[in-house]
mmCIF file of C-alpha atoms and ligand atoms in Angstrom:
data_model
loop_
_atom_site.group_PDB
_atom_site.id
_atom_site.type_symbol
_atom_site.label_atom_id
_atom_site.label_comp_id
_atom_site.label_asym_id
_atom_site.label_seq_id
_atom_site.Cartn_x
_atom_site.Cartn_y
_atom_site.Cartn_z
ATOM 1 C CA MET A 1 -18.535 12.169 12.048
ATOM 2 C CA SER A 2 -21.787 10.285 11.592
ATOM 3 C CA ALA A 3 -22.928 12.921 9.028
ATOM 4 C CA GLU A 4 -19.771 12.180 7.040
ATOM 5 C CA LEU A 5 -20.485 8.447 7.219
ATOM 6 C CA ASP A 6 -24.027 9.098 5.995
ATOM 7 C CA ARG A 7 -22.511 10.982 3.087
ATOM 8 C CA VAL A 8 -20.257 7.994 2.289
ATOM 9 C CA LEU A 9 -23.244 5.645 2.333
ATOM 10 C CA ASP A 10 -25.113 7.983 -0.025
ATOM 11 C CA LEU A 11 -22.183 8.218 -2.397
ATOM 12 C CA LEU A 12 -21.758 4.439 -2.395
ATOM 13 C CA LYS A 13 -25.442 3.901 -3.079
ATOM 14 C CA ASN A 14 -25.410 6.243 -6.070
ATOM 15 C CA SER A 15 -22.069 5.204 -7.574
ATOM 16 C CA HIS A 16 -22.039 2.941 -10.629
ATOM 17 C CA LYS A 17 -18.357 2.180 -10.088
ATOM 18 C CA THR A 18 -16.368 2.647 -6.882
ATOM 19 C CA VAL A 19 -12.620 2.158 -6.509
ATOM 20 C CA ALA A 20 -10.421 2.315 -3.415
ATOM 21 C CA LEU A 21 -6.984 3.917 -3.446
ATOM 22 C CA THR A 22 -4.912 2.770 -0.491
ATOM 23 C CA GLY A 23 -1.563 3.823 0.950
ATOM 24 C CA ALA A 24 0.804 2.933 3.753
ATOM 25 C CA GLY A 25 -1.622 4.295 6.396
ATOM 26 C CA ILE A 26 -4.053 1.404 5.875
ATOM 27 C CA SER A 27 -1.359 -1.026 7.023
ATOM 28 C CA THR A 28 -0.063 0.800 10.120
ATOM 29 C CA GLU A 29 -2.643 -1.102 12.193
ATOM 30 C CA SER A 30 -1.041 -4.289 10.894
ATOM 31 C CA GLY A 31 2.235 -3.148 12.493
ATOM 32 C CA ILE A 32 3.873 -1.736 9.331
ATOM 33 C CA PRO A 33 5.066 1.871 9.740
ATOM 34 C CA ASP A 34 4.115 4.366 7.011
ATOM 35 C CA TYR A 35 6.500 6.972 5.577
ATOM 36 C CA ARG A 36 4.938 10.304 6.461
ATOM 37 C CA GLY A 37 2.535 9.680 9.375
ATOM 38 C CA PRO A 38 3.381 10.759 12.959
ATOM 39 C CA HIS A 39 5.483 7.601 13.500
ATOM 40 C CA GLY A 40 6.559 7.325 9.887
ATOM 41 C CA LEU A 41 9.880 6.025 8.656
ATOM 42 C CA TRP A 42 10.455 9.342 6.883
ATOM 43 C CA ARG A 43 11.273 10.895 10.259
ATOM 44 C CA SER A 44 14.409 8.787 10.717
ATOM 45 C CA VAL A 45 15.637 8.083 7.161
ATOM 46 C CA ASP A 46 15.060 9.390 3.676
ATOM 47 C CA PRO A 47 13.278 6.584 1.813
ATOM 48 C CA MET A 48 13.730 8.539 -1.399
ATOM 49 C CA LYS A 49 17.431 7.753 -0.982
ATOM 50 C CA CYS A 50 17.345 4.235 0.451
ATOM 51 C CA VAL A 51 14.530 2.874 -1.705
ATOM 52 C CA SER A 52 15.877 4.253 -4.968
ATOM 53 C CA VAL A 53 17.366 2.905 -8.166
ATOM 54 C CA ASP A 54 20.366 5.195 -7.584
ATOM 55 C CA THR A 55 21.187 3.562 -4.238
ATOM 56 C CA LEU A 56 20.677 0.067 -5.649
ATOM 57 C CA ARG A 57 23.302 0.898 -8.290
ATOM 58 C CA SER A 58 25.733 3.007 -6.264
ATOM 59 C CA ASP A 59 25.558 1.203 -2.901
ATOM 60 C CA PRO A 60 23.800 -2.172 -3.242
ATOM 61 C CA TRP A 61 24.930 -3.241 0.268
ATOM 62 C CA LEU A 62 23.205 -0.237 1.856
ATOM 63 C CA PHE A 63 20.147 -0.847 -0.332
ATOM 64 C CA TRP A 64 19.759 -4.489 0.709
ATOM 65 C CA ARG A 65 20.795 -4.106 4.353
ATOM 66 C CA PHE A 66 18.387 -1.225 4.911
ATOM 67 C CA ASN A 67 15.393 -2.595 3.024
ATOM 68 C CA LEU A 68 15.378 -6.366 3.408
ATOM 69 C CA PRO A 69 14.612 -6.573 7.172
ATOM 70 C CA ARG A 70 11.610 -4.244 6.678
ATOM 71 C CA TRP A 71 10.340 -6.129 3.675
ATOM 72 C CA LEU A 72 10.546 -9.456 5.473
ATOM 73 C CA GLU A 73 8.382 -7.992 8.227
ATOM 74 C CA TYR A 74 5.874 -6.782 5.621
ATOM 75 C CA ALA A 75 5.719 -10.296 4.250
ATOM 76 C CA SER A 76 4.789 -11.761 7.647
ATOM 77 C CA ALA A 77 2.208 -9.081 8.586
ATOM 78 C CA ARG A 78 -1.499 -9.863 8.709
ATOM 79 C CA PRO A 79 -4.458 -7.869 7.358
ATOM 80 C CA ASN A 80 -6.490 -5.612 9.658
ATOM 81 C CA ALA A 81 -10.136 -4.480 9.719
ATOM 82 C CA ALA A 82 -9.644 -1.994 6.882
ATOM 83 C CA HIS A 83 -8.246 -4.629 4.507
ATOM 84 C CA TYR A 84 -11.142 -6.938 5.409
ATOM 85 C CA LEU A 85 -13.676 -4.145 4.856
ATOM 86 C CA LEU A 86 -12.513 -3.691 1.264
ATOM 87 C CA ALA A 87 -12.578 -7.449 0.641
ATOM 88 C CA SER A 88 -16.164 -7.632 1.987
ATOM 89 C CA MET A 89 -17.195 -4.628 -0.093
ATOM 90 C CA GLU A 90 -15.857 -6.290 -3.231
ATOM 91 C CA ALA A 91 -17.739 -9.500 -2.392
ATOM 92 C CA ALA A 92 -20.915 -7.454 -1.810
ATOM 93 C CA LYS A 93 -20.380 -5.712 -5.191
ATOM 94 C CA LEU A 94 -19.994 -2.331 -3.501
ATOM 95 C CA LEU A 95 -16.396 -1.968 -4.686
ATOM 96 C CA ASP A 96 -14.998 -2.654 -8.118
ATOM 97 C CA CYS A 97 -11.267 -2.756 -7.408
ATOM 98 C CA ILE A 98 -8.401 -1.599 -5.227
ATOM 99 C CA VAL A 99 -5.473 0.462 -6.462
ATOM 100 C CA THR A 100 -2.765 0.189 -3.848
ATOM 101 C CA GLN A 101 0.590 1.859 -3.386
ATOM 102 C CA ASN A 102 1.403 -0.758 -0.784
ATOM 103 C CA ILE A 103 3.902 -3.495 -1.408
ATOM 104 C CA ASP A 104 2.878 -5.654 1.563
ATOM 105 C CA GLY A 105 0.335 -7.882 -0.238
ATOM 106 C CA LEU A 106 -2.200 -7.459 2.608
ATOM 107 C CA HIS A 107 -5.196 -6.791 0.344
ATOM 108 C CA ARG A 108 -4.719 -10.139 -1.370
ATOM 109 C CA LYS A 109 -4.201 -11.835 2.014
ATOM 110 C CA ALA A 110 -7.525 -10.341 3.186
ATOM 111 C CA GLY A 111 -9.302 -11.902 0.203
ATOM 112 C CA SER A 112 -9.608 -9.024 -2.273
ATOM 113 C CA SER A 113 -9.268 -10.345 -5.805
ATOM 114 C CA LYS A 114 -9.092 -7.281 -8.050
ATOM 115 C CA VAL A 115 -6.043 -5.464 -6.723
ATOM 116 C CA TYR A 116 -3.660 -3.280 -8.737
ATOM 117 C CA GLU A 117 -0.328 -3.216 -6.911
ATOM 118 C CA VAL A 118 1.025 -0.171 -8.690
ATOM 119 C CA HIS A 119 4.280 -0.127 -6.683
ATOM 120 C CA GLY A 120 4.876 -3.881 -6.960
ATOM 121 C CA ASN A 121 5.229 -6.198 -3.962
ATOM 122 C CA VAL A 122 7.840 -7.735 -1.702
ATOM 123 C CA GLU A 123 7.282 -11.351 -2.680
ATOM 124 C CA ARG A 124 9.906 -11.751 -5.387
ATOM 125 C CA VAL A 125 13.241 -10.507 -6.682
ATOM 126 C CA TYR A 126 14.674 -10.618 -10.199
ATOM 127 C CA CYS A 127 18.072 -10.450 -11.816
ATOM 128 C CA THR A 128 19.030 -7.045 -13.229
ATOM 129 C CA ARG A 129 21.040 -8.850 -15.948
ATOM 130 C CA CYS A 130 19.086 -11.946 -17.131
ATOM 131 C CA HIS A 131 15.695 -11.209 -15.447
ATOM 132 C CA ALA A 132 15.475 -14.650 -13.755
ATOM 133 C CA ARG A 133 13.001 -14.489 -10.853
ATOM 134 C CA TYR A 134 13.413 -15.812 -7.308
ATOM 135 C CA PRO A 135 11.437 -15.627 -4.057
ATOM 136 C CA MET A 136 12.542 -12.824 -1.708
ATOM 137 C CA ALA A 137 13.926 -15.564 0.597
ATOM 138 C CA GLU A 138 16.775 -16.055 -1.897
ATOM 139 C CA ALA A 139 18.017 -12.506 -1.249
ATOM 140 C CA TYR A 140 17.628 -13.068 2.488
ATOM 141 C CA GLU A 141 19.675 -16.277 2.496
ATOM 142 C CA GLN A 142 22.507 -14.693 0.557
ATOM 143 C CA LEU A 143 22.567 -11.604 2.765
ATOM 144 C CA GLN A 144 22.618 -13.863 5.854
ATOM 145 C CA GLN A 145 25.826 -15.381 4.456
ATOM 146 C CA ASP A 146 27.285 -11.878 3.969
ATOM 147 C CA ARG A 147 26.847 -12.096 0.220
ATOM 148 C CA LEU A 148 25.312 -9.449 -1.971
ATOM 149 C CA PRO A 149 22.094 -10.957 -3.441
ATOM 150 C CA THR A 150 23.174 -12.156 -6.886
ATOM 151 C CA CYS A 151 21.779 -14.406 -9.598
ATOM 152 C CA THR A 152 23.496 -17.616 -10.776
ATOM 153 C CA CYS A 153 24.554 -15.560 -13.850
ATOM 154 C CA GLY A 154 26.365 -13.082 -11.568
ATOM 155 C CA GLY A 155 23.874 -10.237 -12.043
ATOM 156 C CA LEU A 156 22.649 -8.198 -9.059
ATOM 157 C CA LEU A 157 19.197 -9.140 -7.737
ATOM 158 C CA ARG A 158 16.585 -6.456 -7.149
ATOM 159 C CA PRO A 159 13.055 -6.552 -5.698
ATOM 160 C CA GLU A 160 9.858 -6.512 -7.772
ATOM 161 C CA VAL A 161 9.084 -3.282 -5.945
ATOM 162 C CA VAL A 162 8.819 -0.028 -7.887
ATOM 163 C CA LEU A 163 11.745 2.017 -6.579
ATOM 164 C CA PHE A 164 12.070 5.796 -6.679
ATOM 165 C CA GLY A 165 13.549 6.395 -10.146
ATOM 166 C CA ASP A 166 11.837 3.367 -11.776
ATOM 167 C CA PRO A 167 9.275 3.757 -14.563
ATOM 168 C CA MET A 168 5.706 2.891 -13.593
ATOM 169 C CA PRO A 169 4.721 -0.747 -14.279
ATOM 170 C CA GLU A 170 1.890 -2.030 -16.470
ATOM 171 C CA ALA A 171 -0.319 -2.394 -13.384
ATOM 172 C CA PHE A 172 -0.342 1.380 -13.044
ATOM 173 C CA TYR A 173 -1.677 1.905 -16.562
ATOM 174 C CA ALA A 174 -4.330 -0.791 -16.054
ATOM 175 C CA ALA A 175 -5.335 0.952 -12.796
ATOM 176 C CA LEU A 176 -5.486 4.276 -14.619
ATOM 177 C CA GLU A 177 -8.060 2.843 -17.036
ATOM 178 C CA GLU A 178 -10.170 1.552 -14.145
ATOM 179 C CA VAL A 179 -10.058 4.909 -12.395
ATOM 180 C CA GLU A 180 -10.994 6.809 -15.552
ATOM 181 C CA SER A 181 -14.343 5.016 -15.697
ATOM 182 C CA ALA A 182 -15.036 5.202 -11.947
ATOM 183 C CA GLU A 183 -17.550 7.488 -10.310
ATOM 184 C CA LEU A 184 -16.350 7.334 -6.712
ATOM 185 C CA MET A 185 -12.904 6.895 -5.180
ATOM 186 C CA ILE A 186 -12.318 6.147 -1.495
ATOM 187 C CA VAL A 187 -8.751 7.051 -0.514
ATOM 188 C CA MET A 188 -7.611 5.282 2.653
ATOM 189 C CA GLY A 189 -4.343 5.999 4.477
ATOM 190 C CA SER A 190 -2.395 7.934 1.886
ATOM 191 C CA SER A 191 -0.710 11.312 2.200
ATOM 192 C CA LEU A 192 -1.253 11.638 -1.585
ATOM 193 C CA GLN A 193 2.258 12.971 -2.043
ATOM 194 C CA VAL A 194 3.811 10.253 -4.198
ATOM 195 C CA TYR A 195 3.281 10.856 -7.918
ATOM 196 C CA PRO A 196 1.939 9.774 -10.340
ATOM 197 C CA VAL A 197 -0.471 7.860 -8.063
ATOM 198 C CA ALA A 198 -1.299 11.071 -6.193
ATOM 199 C CA SER A 199 -2.874 12.485 -9.359
ATOM 200 C CA LEU A 200 -5.474 9.666 -9.658
ATOM 201 C CA PRO A 201 -8.111 11.379 -7.450
ATOM 202 C CA ASP A 202 -8.288 14.131 -10.100
ATOM 203 C CA LEU A 203 -9.859 11.635 -12.500
ATOM 204 C CA VAL A 204 -13.001 10.791 -10.508
ATOM 205 C CA PRO A 205 -16.099 12.948 -10.011
ATOM 206 C CA HIS A 206 -16.591 11.961 -6.354
ATOM 207 C CA LEU A 207 -14.002 11.549 -3.657
ATOM 208 C CA VAL A 208 -13.894 10.311 -0.042
ATOM 209 C CA ILE A 209 -10.734 10.706 2.027
ATOM 210 C CA VAL A 210 -10.062 8.634 5.158
ATOM 211 C CA ASN A 211 -6.816 9.775 6.736
ATOM 212 C CA LEU A 212 -5.489 10.758 10.150
ATOM 213 C CA GLU A 213 -3.843 13.889 8.755
ATOM 214 C CA PRO A 214 -4.933 16.504 6.204
ATOM 215 C CA THR A 215 -4.180 15.926 2.507
ATOM 216 C CA SER A 216 -4.074 18.386 -0.365
ATOM 217 C CA TYR A 217 -7.300 16.831 -1.750
ATOM 218 C CA ASP A 218 -9.408 17.435 1.356
ATOM 219 C CA GLU A 219 -10.953 20.631 0.005
ATOM 220 C CA ARG A 220 -12.340 19.048 -3.130
ATOM 221 C CA ALA A 221 -13.459 15.808 -1.440
ATOM 222 C CA ASP A 222 -17.169 15.083 -0.932
ATOM 223 C CA ALA A 223 -16.399 13.659 2.504
ATOM 224 C CA VAL A 224 -13.294 13.739 4.706
ATOM 225 C CA LEU A 225 -13.085 11.303 7.631
ATOM 226 C CA ARG A 226 -10.277 12.256 9.971
ATOM 227 C CA MET A 227 -10.114 8.864 11.674
ATOM 228 C CA SER A 228 -8.103 5.676 11.538
ATOM 229 C CA THR A 229 -8.871 3.377 8.635
ATOM 230 C CA GLY A 230 -9.597 0.604 11.181
ATOM 231 C CA GLN A 231 -12.252 2.678 12.948
ATOM 232 C CA PHE A 232 -13.725 3.709 9.598
ATOM 233 C CA ALA A 233 -13.849 0.040 8.580
ATOM 234 C CA ARG A 234 -15.692 -1.016 11.729
ATOM 235 C CA GLU A 235 -18.192 1.864 11.514
ATOM 236 C CA LEU A 236 -18.878 1.481 7.792
ATOM 237 C CA ALA A 237 -19.119 -2.311 8.024
ATOM 238 C CA GLU A 238 -21.727 -1.941 10.751
ATOM 239 C CA ARG A 239 -23.755 0.537 8.682
ATOM 240 C CA LEU A 240 -23.528 -1.693 5.608
ATOM 241 C CA GLY A 241 -24.196 -4.888 7.549
ATOM 242 C CA LEU A 242 -20.920 -6.401 6.338
ATOM 243 C CA ASP A 243 -18.870 -9.038 8.103
ATOM 244 C CA LEU A 244 -15.214 -8.098 8.572
ATOM 245 C CA GLY A 245 -14.133 -11.725 8.729
ATOM 246 C CA THR A 246 -13.430 -13.968 11.689
ATOM 247 C CA GLY A 247 -9.722 -13.130 11.873
ATOM 248 C CA GLU A 248 -10.269 -9.395 12.308
ATOM 249 C CA ARG A 249 -10.359 -9.055 16.094
ATOM 250 C CA GLY A 250 -7.555 -11.544 16.658
ATOM 251 C CA ASP A 251 -5.407 -9.828 14.026
ATOM 252 C CA ALA A 252 -5.975 -6.413 15.529
ATOM 253 C CA ASP A 253 -4.985 -7.576 19.022
ATOM 254 C CA GLU A 254 -1.948 -9.422 17.844
ATOM 255 C CA ASN A 255 -0.800 -6.544 15.694
ATOM 256 C CA THR A 256 -1.177 -4.025 18.497
ATOM 257 C CA ASN A 257 1.193 -6.157 20.557
ATOM 258 C CA HIS A 258 3.738 -6.252 17.793
ATOM 259 C CA LYS A 259 3.610 -2.585 16.828
ATOM 260 C CA ARG A 260 7.059 -1.282 15.963
HETATM 261 P P1 NAD B 1 2.495 7.963 3.397
HETATM 262 O O1 NAD B 1 3.370 7.397 4.449
HETATM 263 O O2 NAD B 1 3.036 9.085 2.570
HETATM 264 O O3 NAD B 1 1.146 8.479 4.054
HETATM 265 C C1 NAD B 1 0.420 7.695 4.953
HETATM 266 C C2 NAD B 1 -0.744 8.539 5.473
HETATM 267 O O4 NAD B 1 -1.576 7.682 6.218
HETATM 268 C C3 NAD B 1 -0.304 9.665 6.395
HETATM 269 O O5 NAD B 1 -0.923 10.885 5.975
HETATM 270 C C4 NAD B 1 -0.811 9.246 7.791
HETATM 271 O O6 NAD B 1 -1.277 10.313 8.560
HETATM 272 C C5 NAD B 1 -1.949 8.330 7.430
HETATM 273 N N1 NAD B 1 -2.179 7.260 8.389
HETATM 274 C C6 NAD B 1 -1.290 6.507 9.071
HETATM 275 N N2 NAD B 1 -1.896 5.544 9.789
HETATM 276 C C7 NAD B 1 -3.227 5.696 9.559
HETATM 277 C C8 NAD B 1 -4.389 5.012 9.994
HETATM 278 N N3 NAD B 1 -4.321 3.956 10.813
HETATM 279 N N4 NAD B 1 -5.601 5.444 9.558
HETATM 280 C C9 NAD B 1 -5.709 6.520 8.712
HETATM 281 N N5 NAD B 1 -4.632 7.207 8.260
HETATM 282 C C10 NAD B 1 -3.407 6.787 8.663
HETATM 283 O O7 NAD B 1 2.014 6.747 2.499
HETATM 284 P P2 NAD B 1 1.663 6.679 0.964
HETATM 285 O O8 NAD B 1 0.802 7.822 0.595
HETATM 286 O O9 NAD B 1 1.211 5.305 0.727
HETATM 287 O O10 NAD B 1 3.050 6.864 0.190
HETATM 288 C C11 NAD B 1 4.205 6.233 0.639
HETATM 289 C C12 NAD B 1 4.896 5.278 -0.296
HETATM 290 O O11 NAD B 1 5.528 4.358 0.575
HETATM 291 C C13 NAD B 1 4.031 4.448 -1.172
HETATM 292 O O12 NAD B 1 4.591 4.481 -2.420
HETATM 293 C C14 NAD B 1 4.147 3.002 -0.634
HETATM 294 O O13 NAD B 1 4.498 2.114 -1.678
HETATM 295 C C15 NAD B 1 5.331 3.010 0.267
HETATM 296 N N6 NAD B 1 5.147 2.289 1.562
HETATM 297 C C16 NAD B 1 4.415 1.153 1.597
HETATM 298 C C17 NAD B 1 4.228 0.500 2.801
HETATM 299 C C18 NAD B 1 3.405 -0.781 2.797
HETATM 300 O O14 NAD B 1 3.415 -1.516 1.810
HETATM 301 N N7 NAD B 1 2.673 -1.062 3.876
HETATM 302 C C19 NAD B 1 4.771 1.012 3.978
HETATM 303 C C20 NAD B 1 5.539 2.190 3.905
HETATM 304 C C21 NAD B 1 5.705 2.831 2.678
#
């Protein structure tokens, strides 16, 4: 594995613009289950159904009751070593930006500033009728009182998360432009199965994949690191002489205890 890390260091050194593409796997060490990993949510439910525009419209109770408890846990999770690595790399000018499929906001919590959340985030909801915005807590309070989350105008509330069946948001097109001018992409913790994000690695000349399981891009990648994103973060940070932040060890311990 150290030869692969050497390769990553080489690629980083020679890249004029490096971007990271992250997926649910980077947050499993923060206690948030992914969809398709060995302990993924996909094994017990079909997120395509429960996290879709169709379900929001046809069965809003199921939509809110299934999703809200998970999203509240995302909102209280804390970053892990891998999130801190990317924040340190940005500060050290080794990384230009992060394109994330995650909706948990952990990259921003870790201190990264240029983050494209191409699937939205769990912080806010908006009215499907008048588009008024509220914090996610508004939906929670209403659901606690056995009420369907609704706006003062009577319209149904929905999250600012990109659901299956939604068009892609502006952030995706901005991310696309960034990726088109990048030389190196480091993919961390993504099965690369959700499109159109899964087509982004096609746009960069050089590719590094860090994932516990194989992906369909492994064959064309310059380096494949079959390890946890946390371990990768610690090893790369050491090689680069980067600090992962004072909270890292404490976060990791705490999150291990709270793993669901
Ligand atoms: P995915 O679940 O399809 O794939 C995750 C991949 O990460 C798997 O291949 C798994 O083997 C790997 N993995 C898991 N833990 C890892 C670790 N510690 N180190 C390295 N690899 C690890 O995730 P995806 O590709 O992001 O697509 C799923 C969709 O689900 C995305 O659209 C995302 O928005 C959404 N989602 C987000 C969150 C979140 O915000 N944290 C959580 C679940 C799902």
